[in-house]
Short mmCIF file of C-alpha atoms in Angstrom, two decimals:
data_model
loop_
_atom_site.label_atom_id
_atom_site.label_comp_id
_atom_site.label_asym_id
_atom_site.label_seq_id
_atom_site.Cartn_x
_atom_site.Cartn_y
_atom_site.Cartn_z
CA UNK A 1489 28.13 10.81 -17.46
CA UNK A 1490 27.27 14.70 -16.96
CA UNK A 1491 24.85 16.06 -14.99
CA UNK A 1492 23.16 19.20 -14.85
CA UNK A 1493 21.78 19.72 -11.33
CA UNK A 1494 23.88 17.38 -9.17
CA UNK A 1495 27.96 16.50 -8.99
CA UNK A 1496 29.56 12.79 -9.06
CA UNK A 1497 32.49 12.40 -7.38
CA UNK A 1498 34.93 9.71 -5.94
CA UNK A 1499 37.60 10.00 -3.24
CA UNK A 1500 40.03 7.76 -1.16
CA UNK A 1501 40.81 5.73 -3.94
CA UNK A 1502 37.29 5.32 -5.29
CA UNK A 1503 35.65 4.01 -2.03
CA UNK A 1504 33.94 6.78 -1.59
CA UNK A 1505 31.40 8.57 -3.96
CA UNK A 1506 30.22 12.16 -3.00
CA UNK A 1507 27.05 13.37 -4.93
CA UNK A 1508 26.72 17.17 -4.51
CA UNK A 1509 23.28 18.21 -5.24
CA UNK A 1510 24.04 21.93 -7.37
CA UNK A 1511 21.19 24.27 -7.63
CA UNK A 1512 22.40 26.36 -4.75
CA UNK A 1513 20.81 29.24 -6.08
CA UNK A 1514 17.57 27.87 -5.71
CA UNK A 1515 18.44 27.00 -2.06
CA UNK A 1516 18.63 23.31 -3.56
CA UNK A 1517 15.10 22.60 -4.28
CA UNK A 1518 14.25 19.80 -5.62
CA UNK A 1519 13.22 20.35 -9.55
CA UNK A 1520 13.00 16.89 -11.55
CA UNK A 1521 15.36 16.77 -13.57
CA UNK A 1522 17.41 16.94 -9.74
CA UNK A 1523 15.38 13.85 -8.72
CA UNK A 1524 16.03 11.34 -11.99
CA UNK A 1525 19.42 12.57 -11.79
CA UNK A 1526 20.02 11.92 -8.34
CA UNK A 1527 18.34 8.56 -9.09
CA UNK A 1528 20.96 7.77 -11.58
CA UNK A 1529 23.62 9.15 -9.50
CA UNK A 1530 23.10 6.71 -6.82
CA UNK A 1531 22.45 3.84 -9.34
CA UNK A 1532 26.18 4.52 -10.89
CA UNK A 1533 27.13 4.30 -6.94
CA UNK A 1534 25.79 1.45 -6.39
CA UNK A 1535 27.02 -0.45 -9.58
CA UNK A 1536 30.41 0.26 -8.89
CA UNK A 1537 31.71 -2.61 -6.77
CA UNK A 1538 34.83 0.09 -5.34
CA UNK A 1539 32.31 1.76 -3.80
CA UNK A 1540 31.39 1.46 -0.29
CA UNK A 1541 30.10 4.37 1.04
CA UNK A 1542 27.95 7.42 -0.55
CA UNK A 1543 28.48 10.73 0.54
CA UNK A 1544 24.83 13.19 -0.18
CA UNK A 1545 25.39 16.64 0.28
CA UNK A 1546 23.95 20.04 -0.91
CA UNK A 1547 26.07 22.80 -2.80
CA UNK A 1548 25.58 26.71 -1.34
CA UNK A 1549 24.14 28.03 1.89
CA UNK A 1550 21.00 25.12 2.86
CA UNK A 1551 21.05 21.22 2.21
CA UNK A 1552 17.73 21.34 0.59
CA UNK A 1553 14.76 23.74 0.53
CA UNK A 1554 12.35 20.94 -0.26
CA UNK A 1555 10.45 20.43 -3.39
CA UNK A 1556 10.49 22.74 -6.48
CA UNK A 1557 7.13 25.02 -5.85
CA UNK A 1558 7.62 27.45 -8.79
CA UNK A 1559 11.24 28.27 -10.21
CA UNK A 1560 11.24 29.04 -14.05
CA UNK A 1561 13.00 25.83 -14.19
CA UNK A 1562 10.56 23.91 -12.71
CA UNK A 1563 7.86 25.74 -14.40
CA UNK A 1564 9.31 24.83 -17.28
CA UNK A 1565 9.85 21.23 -16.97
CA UNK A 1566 6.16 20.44 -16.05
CA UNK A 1567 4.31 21.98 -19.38
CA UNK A 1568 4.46 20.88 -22.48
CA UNK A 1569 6.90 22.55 -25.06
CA UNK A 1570 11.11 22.07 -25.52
CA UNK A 1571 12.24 22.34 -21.77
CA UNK A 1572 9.50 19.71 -20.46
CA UNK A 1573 10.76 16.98 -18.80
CA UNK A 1574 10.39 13.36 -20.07
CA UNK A 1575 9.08 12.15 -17.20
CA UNK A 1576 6.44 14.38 -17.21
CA UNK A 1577 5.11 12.72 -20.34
CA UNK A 1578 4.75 9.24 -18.65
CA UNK A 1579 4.06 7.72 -15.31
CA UNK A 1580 0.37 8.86 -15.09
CA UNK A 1581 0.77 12.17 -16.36
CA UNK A 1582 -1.39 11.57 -18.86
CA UNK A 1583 -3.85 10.55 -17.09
CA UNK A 1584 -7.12 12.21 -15.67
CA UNK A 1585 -8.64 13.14 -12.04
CA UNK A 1586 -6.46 12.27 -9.25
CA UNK A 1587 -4.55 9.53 -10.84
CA UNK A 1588 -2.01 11.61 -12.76
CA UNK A 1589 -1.19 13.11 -9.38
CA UNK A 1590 -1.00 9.82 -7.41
CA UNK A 1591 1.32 8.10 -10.33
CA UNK A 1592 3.84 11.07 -10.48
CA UNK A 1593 4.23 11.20 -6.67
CA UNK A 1594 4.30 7.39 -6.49
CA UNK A 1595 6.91 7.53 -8.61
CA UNK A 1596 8.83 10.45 -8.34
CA UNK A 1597 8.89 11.64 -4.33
CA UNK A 1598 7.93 7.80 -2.86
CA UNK A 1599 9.06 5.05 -4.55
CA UNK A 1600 12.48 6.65 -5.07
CA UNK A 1601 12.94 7.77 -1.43
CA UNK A 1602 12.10 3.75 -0.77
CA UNK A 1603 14.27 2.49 -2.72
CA UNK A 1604 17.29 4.81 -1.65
CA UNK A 1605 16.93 3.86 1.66
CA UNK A 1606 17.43 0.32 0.44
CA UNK A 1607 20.55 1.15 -1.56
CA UNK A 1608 23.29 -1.71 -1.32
CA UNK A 1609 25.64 0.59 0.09
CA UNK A 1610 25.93 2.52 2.96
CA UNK A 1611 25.12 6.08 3.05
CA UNK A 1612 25.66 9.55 4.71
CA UNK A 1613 23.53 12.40 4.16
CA UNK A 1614 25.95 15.73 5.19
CA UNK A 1615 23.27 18.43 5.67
CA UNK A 1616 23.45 22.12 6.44
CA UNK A 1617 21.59 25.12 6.49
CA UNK A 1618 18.28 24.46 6.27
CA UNK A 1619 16.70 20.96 6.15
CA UNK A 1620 13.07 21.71 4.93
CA UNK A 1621 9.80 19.34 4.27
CA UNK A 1622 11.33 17.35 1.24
CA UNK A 1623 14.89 17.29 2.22
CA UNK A 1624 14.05 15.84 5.03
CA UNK A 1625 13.07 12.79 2.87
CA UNK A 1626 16.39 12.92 1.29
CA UNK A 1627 18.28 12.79 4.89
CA UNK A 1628 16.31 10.55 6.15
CA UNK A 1629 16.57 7.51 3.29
CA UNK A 1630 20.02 7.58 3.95
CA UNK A 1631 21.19 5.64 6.80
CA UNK A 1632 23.53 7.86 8.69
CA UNK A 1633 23.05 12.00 8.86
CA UNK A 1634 26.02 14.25 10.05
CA UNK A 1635 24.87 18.01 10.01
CA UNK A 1636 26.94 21.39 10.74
CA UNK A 1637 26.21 23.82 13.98
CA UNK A 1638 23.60 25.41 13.09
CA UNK A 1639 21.71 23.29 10.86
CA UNK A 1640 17.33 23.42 11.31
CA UNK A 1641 15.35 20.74 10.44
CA UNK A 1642 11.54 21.50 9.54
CA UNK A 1643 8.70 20.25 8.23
CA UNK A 1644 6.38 23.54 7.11
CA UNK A 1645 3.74 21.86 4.62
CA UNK A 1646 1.62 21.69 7.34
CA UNK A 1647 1.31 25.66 8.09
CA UNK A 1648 2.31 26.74 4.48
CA UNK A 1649 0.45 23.81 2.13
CA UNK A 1650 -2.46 22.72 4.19
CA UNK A 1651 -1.17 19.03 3.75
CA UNK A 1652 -0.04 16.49 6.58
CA UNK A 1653 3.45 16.54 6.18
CA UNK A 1654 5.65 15.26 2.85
CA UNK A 1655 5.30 12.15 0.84
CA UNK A 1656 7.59 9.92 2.43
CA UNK A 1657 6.01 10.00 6.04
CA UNK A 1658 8.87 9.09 8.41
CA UNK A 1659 8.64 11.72 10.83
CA UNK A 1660 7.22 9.62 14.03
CA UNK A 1661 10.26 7.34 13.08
CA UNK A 1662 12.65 10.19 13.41
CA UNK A 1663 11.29 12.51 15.64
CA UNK A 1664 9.16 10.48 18.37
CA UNK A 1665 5.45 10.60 17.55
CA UNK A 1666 4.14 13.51 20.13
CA UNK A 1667 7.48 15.69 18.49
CA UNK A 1668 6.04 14.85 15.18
CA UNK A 1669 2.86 15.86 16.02
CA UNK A 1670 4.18 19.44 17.56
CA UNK A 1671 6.58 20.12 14.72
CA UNK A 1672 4.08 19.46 12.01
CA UNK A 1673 0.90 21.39 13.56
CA UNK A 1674 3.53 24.30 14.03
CA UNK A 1675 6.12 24.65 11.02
CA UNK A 1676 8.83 24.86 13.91
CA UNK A 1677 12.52 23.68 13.30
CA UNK A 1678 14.40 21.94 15.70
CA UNK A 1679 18.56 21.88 15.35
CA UNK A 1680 21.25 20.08 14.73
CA UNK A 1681 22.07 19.88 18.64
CA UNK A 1682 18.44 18.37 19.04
CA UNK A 1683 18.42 15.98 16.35
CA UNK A 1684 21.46 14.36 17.79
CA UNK A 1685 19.60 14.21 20.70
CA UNK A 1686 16.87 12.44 19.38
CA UNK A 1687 19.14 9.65 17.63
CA UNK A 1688 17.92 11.72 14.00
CA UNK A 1689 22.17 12.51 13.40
CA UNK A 1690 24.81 11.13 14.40
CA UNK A 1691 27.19 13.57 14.21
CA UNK A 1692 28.06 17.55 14.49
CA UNK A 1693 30.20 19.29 13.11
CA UNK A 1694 31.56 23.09 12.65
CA UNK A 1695 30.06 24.20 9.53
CA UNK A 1696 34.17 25.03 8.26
CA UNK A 1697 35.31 21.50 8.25
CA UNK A 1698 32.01 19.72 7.68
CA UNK A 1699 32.73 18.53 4.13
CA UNK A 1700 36.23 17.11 5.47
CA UNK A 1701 35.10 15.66 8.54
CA UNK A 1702 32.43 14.01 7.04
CA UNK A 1703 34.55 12.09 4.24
CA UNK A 1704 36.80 11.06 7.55
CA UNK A 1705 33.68 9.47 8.94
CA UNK A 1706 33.09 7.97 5.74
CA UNK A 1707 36.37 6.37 5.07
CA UNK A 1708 36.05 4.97 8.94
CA UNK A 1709 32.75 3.70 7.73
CA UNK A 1710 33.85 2.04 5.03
CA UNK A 1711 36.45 0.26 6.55
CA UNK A 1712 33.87 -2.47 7.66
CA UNK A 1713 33.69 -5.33 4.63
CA UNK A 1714 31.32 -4.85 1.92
CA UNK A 1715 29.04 -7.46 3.23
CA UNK A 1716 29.47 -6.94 7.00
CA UNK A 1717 28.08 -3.47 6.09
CA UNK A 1718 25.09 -4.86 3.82
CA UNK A 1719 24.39 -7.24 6.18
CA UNK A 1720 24.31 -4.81 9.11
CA UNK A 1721 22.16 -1.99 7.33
CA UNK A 1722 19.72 -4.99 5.99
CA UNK A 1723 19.28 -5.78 10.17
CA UNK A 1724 18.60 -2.92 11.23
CA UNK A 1725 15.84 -1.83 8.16
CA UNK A 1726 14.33 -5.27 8.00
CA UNK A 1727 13.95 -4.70 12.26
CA UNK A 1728 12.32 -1.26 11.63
CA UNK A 1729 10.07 -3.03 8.71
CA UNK A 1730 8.66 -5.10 10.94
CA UNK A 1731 7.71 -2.63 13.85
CA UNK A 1732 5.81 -1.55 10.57
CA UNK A 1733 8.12 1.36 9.14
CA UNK A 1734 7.22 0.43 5.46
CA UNK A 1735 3.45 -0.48 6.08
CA UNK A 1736 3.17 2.82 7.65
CA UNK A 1737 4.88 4.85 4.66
CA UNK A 1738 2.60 3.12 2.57
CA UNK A 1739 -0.85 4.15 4.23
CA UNK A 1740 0.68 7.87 5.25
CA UNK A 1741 1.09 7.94 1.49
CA UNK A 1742 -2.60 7.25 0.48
CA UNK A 1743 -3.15 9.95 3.46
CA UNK A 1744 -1.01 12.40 1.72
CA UNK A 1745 -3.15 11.96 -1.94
CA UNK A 1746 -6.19 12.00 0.27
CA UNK A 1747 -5.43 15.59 1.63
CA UNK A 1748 -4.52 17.05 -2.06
CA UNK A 1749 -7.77 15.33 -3.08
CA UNK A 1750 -9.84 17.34 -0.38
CA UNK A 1751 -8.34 20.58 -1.71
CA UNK A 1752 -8.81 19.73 -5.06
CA UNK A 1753 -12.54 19.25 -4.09
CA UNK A 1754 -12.47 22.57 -2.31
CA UNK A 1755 -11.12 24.97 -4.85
CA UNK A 1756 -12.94 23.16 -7.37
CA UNK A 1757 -9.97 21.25 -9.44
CA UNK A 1758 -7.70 24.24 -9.47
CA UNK A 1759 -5.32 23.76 -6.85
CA UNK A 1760 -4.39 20.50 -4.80
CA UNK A 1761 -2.66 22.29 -2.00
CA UNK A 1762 -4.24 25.04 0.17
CA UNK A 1763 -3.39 28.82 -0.36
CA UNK A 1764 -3.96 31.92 1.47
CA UNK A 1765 -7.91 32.22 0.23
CA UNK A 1766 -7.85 29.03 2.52
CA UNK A 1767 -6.21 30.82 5.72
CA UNK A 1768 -3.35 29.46 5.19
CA UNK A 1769 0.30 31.27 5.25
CA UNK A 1770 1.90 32.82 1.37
CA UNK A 1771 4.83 30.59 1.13
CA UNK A 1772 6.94 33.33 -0.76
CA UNK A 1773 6.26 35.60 1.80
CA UNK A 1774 6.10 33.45 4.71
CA UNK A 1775 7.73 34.62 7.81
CA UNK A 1776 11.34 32.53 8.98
CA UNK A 1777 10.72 29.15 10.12
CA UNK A 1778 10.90 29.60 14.40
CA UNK A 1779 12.66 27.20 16.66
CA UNK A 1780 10.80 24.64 18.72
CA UNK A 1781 11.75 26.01 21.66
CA UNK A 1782 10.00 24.91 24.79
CA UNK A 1783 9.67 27.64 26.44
CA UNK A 1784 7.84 29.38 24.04
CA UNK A 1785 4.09 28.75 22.86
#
């Protein structure tokens, strides 16, 4: 199977599969044709019975930027003509007012991220660089995150977009709700050294031997049986489920389509997210995401 915006890999005799997402250029934002690929990546991982642990990583200098805002690429998949994506033909794209919308990110940035995190096999999301708004959803569907020194986690939609944070809505989960709260109303980052703190990763590593260190974690990983390791992962999700984890998602989601319905209202149907005629920040010239730290305001 060949890809165009993500690698498929297997090592240590085929127990371990490494997906590499590859538009490193483009800071690894997520375009769709990354997404449905990605999706089919981690289908063929989970088909293959050798497999027992998934390795999700980013190619070049940041994990993942987020979500494709405007690359030609991206352009290019959403409009009609030869580079449009099929997906973009389907799934309430055709359809009118704030359905179309609703559909696509239903499908597309929720319902995936869901049903990764459900994926019958374990897996390990190696991070680096920067960690922005949507790749935090990536990191956090998978159930283990290992991150180089240095790495900065941040959720900007907030202070850039005018929205209440990204699709899949797990920061209170991940970050404690008041953190949530503070990193959201302020676009600040916290790193790798405080996201092990807060139970978010489980392990640092120097940026020079993440890649290798992080397989060794893997193999350890898989060393526990196949169903010992389903069985363990389905505990601890279907424990989280019922503190309300997925009923939560659910409603932050209809939260999230509310706020691109209000500025849809407000610029009058032309743009769902706010922009600088709203007081809000230029993304493409906004300034560098600052650290959370607690000493200053």
């Amino acid at each position: 199977m060949s890809y165009r915006y993500i690698h498929y890999e297997t090592l240590e005799q085929g127990r371990i599969a490494r997906i590499t997402l590859n538009r490193p250029q483009a800071r690894n934002a997520q375009n769709r044709g990354m997404l449905v690929e990605l999706g089919e990546a981690f289908e063929r991982a989970e088909s293959d019975d050798t497999v027992r642990v998934v390795i999700l990583r980013g190619a070049g200098p940041a994990f993942s930027a987020g979500h494709d805002l405007g690359t030609t690429e991206s352009v290019a998949e959403r409009e009609p003509g030869p580079d449009q994506h099929p997906s973009f033909q389907c799934n309430g794209s055709t359809l009118d007012g704030a359905e179309w919308r609703v559909r696509q990110e239903w499908h597309y940035y929720f319902e995936n991220t869901k049903r990764w995190r459900q994926l019958r096999k374990i897996t390990i999301a190696q991070v680096h660089g920067s960690v922005l708004s949507a790749g935090l959803m990536l990191a956090w569907c998978c159930d283990l995150i290992v991150a180089a020194e240095g790495t900065v986690f941040a959720d900007v939609v907030g202070t850039r977009l005018g929205m209440c944070g990204v699709e899949y809505f797990a920061h209170p989960w991940e970050f404690g709700p008041r953190k949530a709260k503070e990193l959201l109303l302020t676009g600040d980052s916290i790193d790798a050294e405080q996201a092990y703190a807060l139970g978010m990763v489980s392990k640092v590593f120097p940026a020079d031997s993440l890649s290798e260190r992080t397989v060794e974690f893997a193999a350890r990983v898989g060393k526990v049986p196949s169903m010992a390791a389903m069985l363990i992962k389905d505990s601890v999700n279907q424990a989280q489920d019922a503190m309300g984890f997925t009923t939560a998602l659910d409603a932050c989601f209809t939260i999230h389509q509310l706020n691109h319905a209000h500025w849809s209202e407000v610029s009058r149907g032309e743009i769902y997210v706010g922009t600088v005629d709203y007081g809000l920040e230029d993304w493409r010239a906004a300034p560098a995401v600052l650290s959370a730290d607690k000493n200053t305001p």
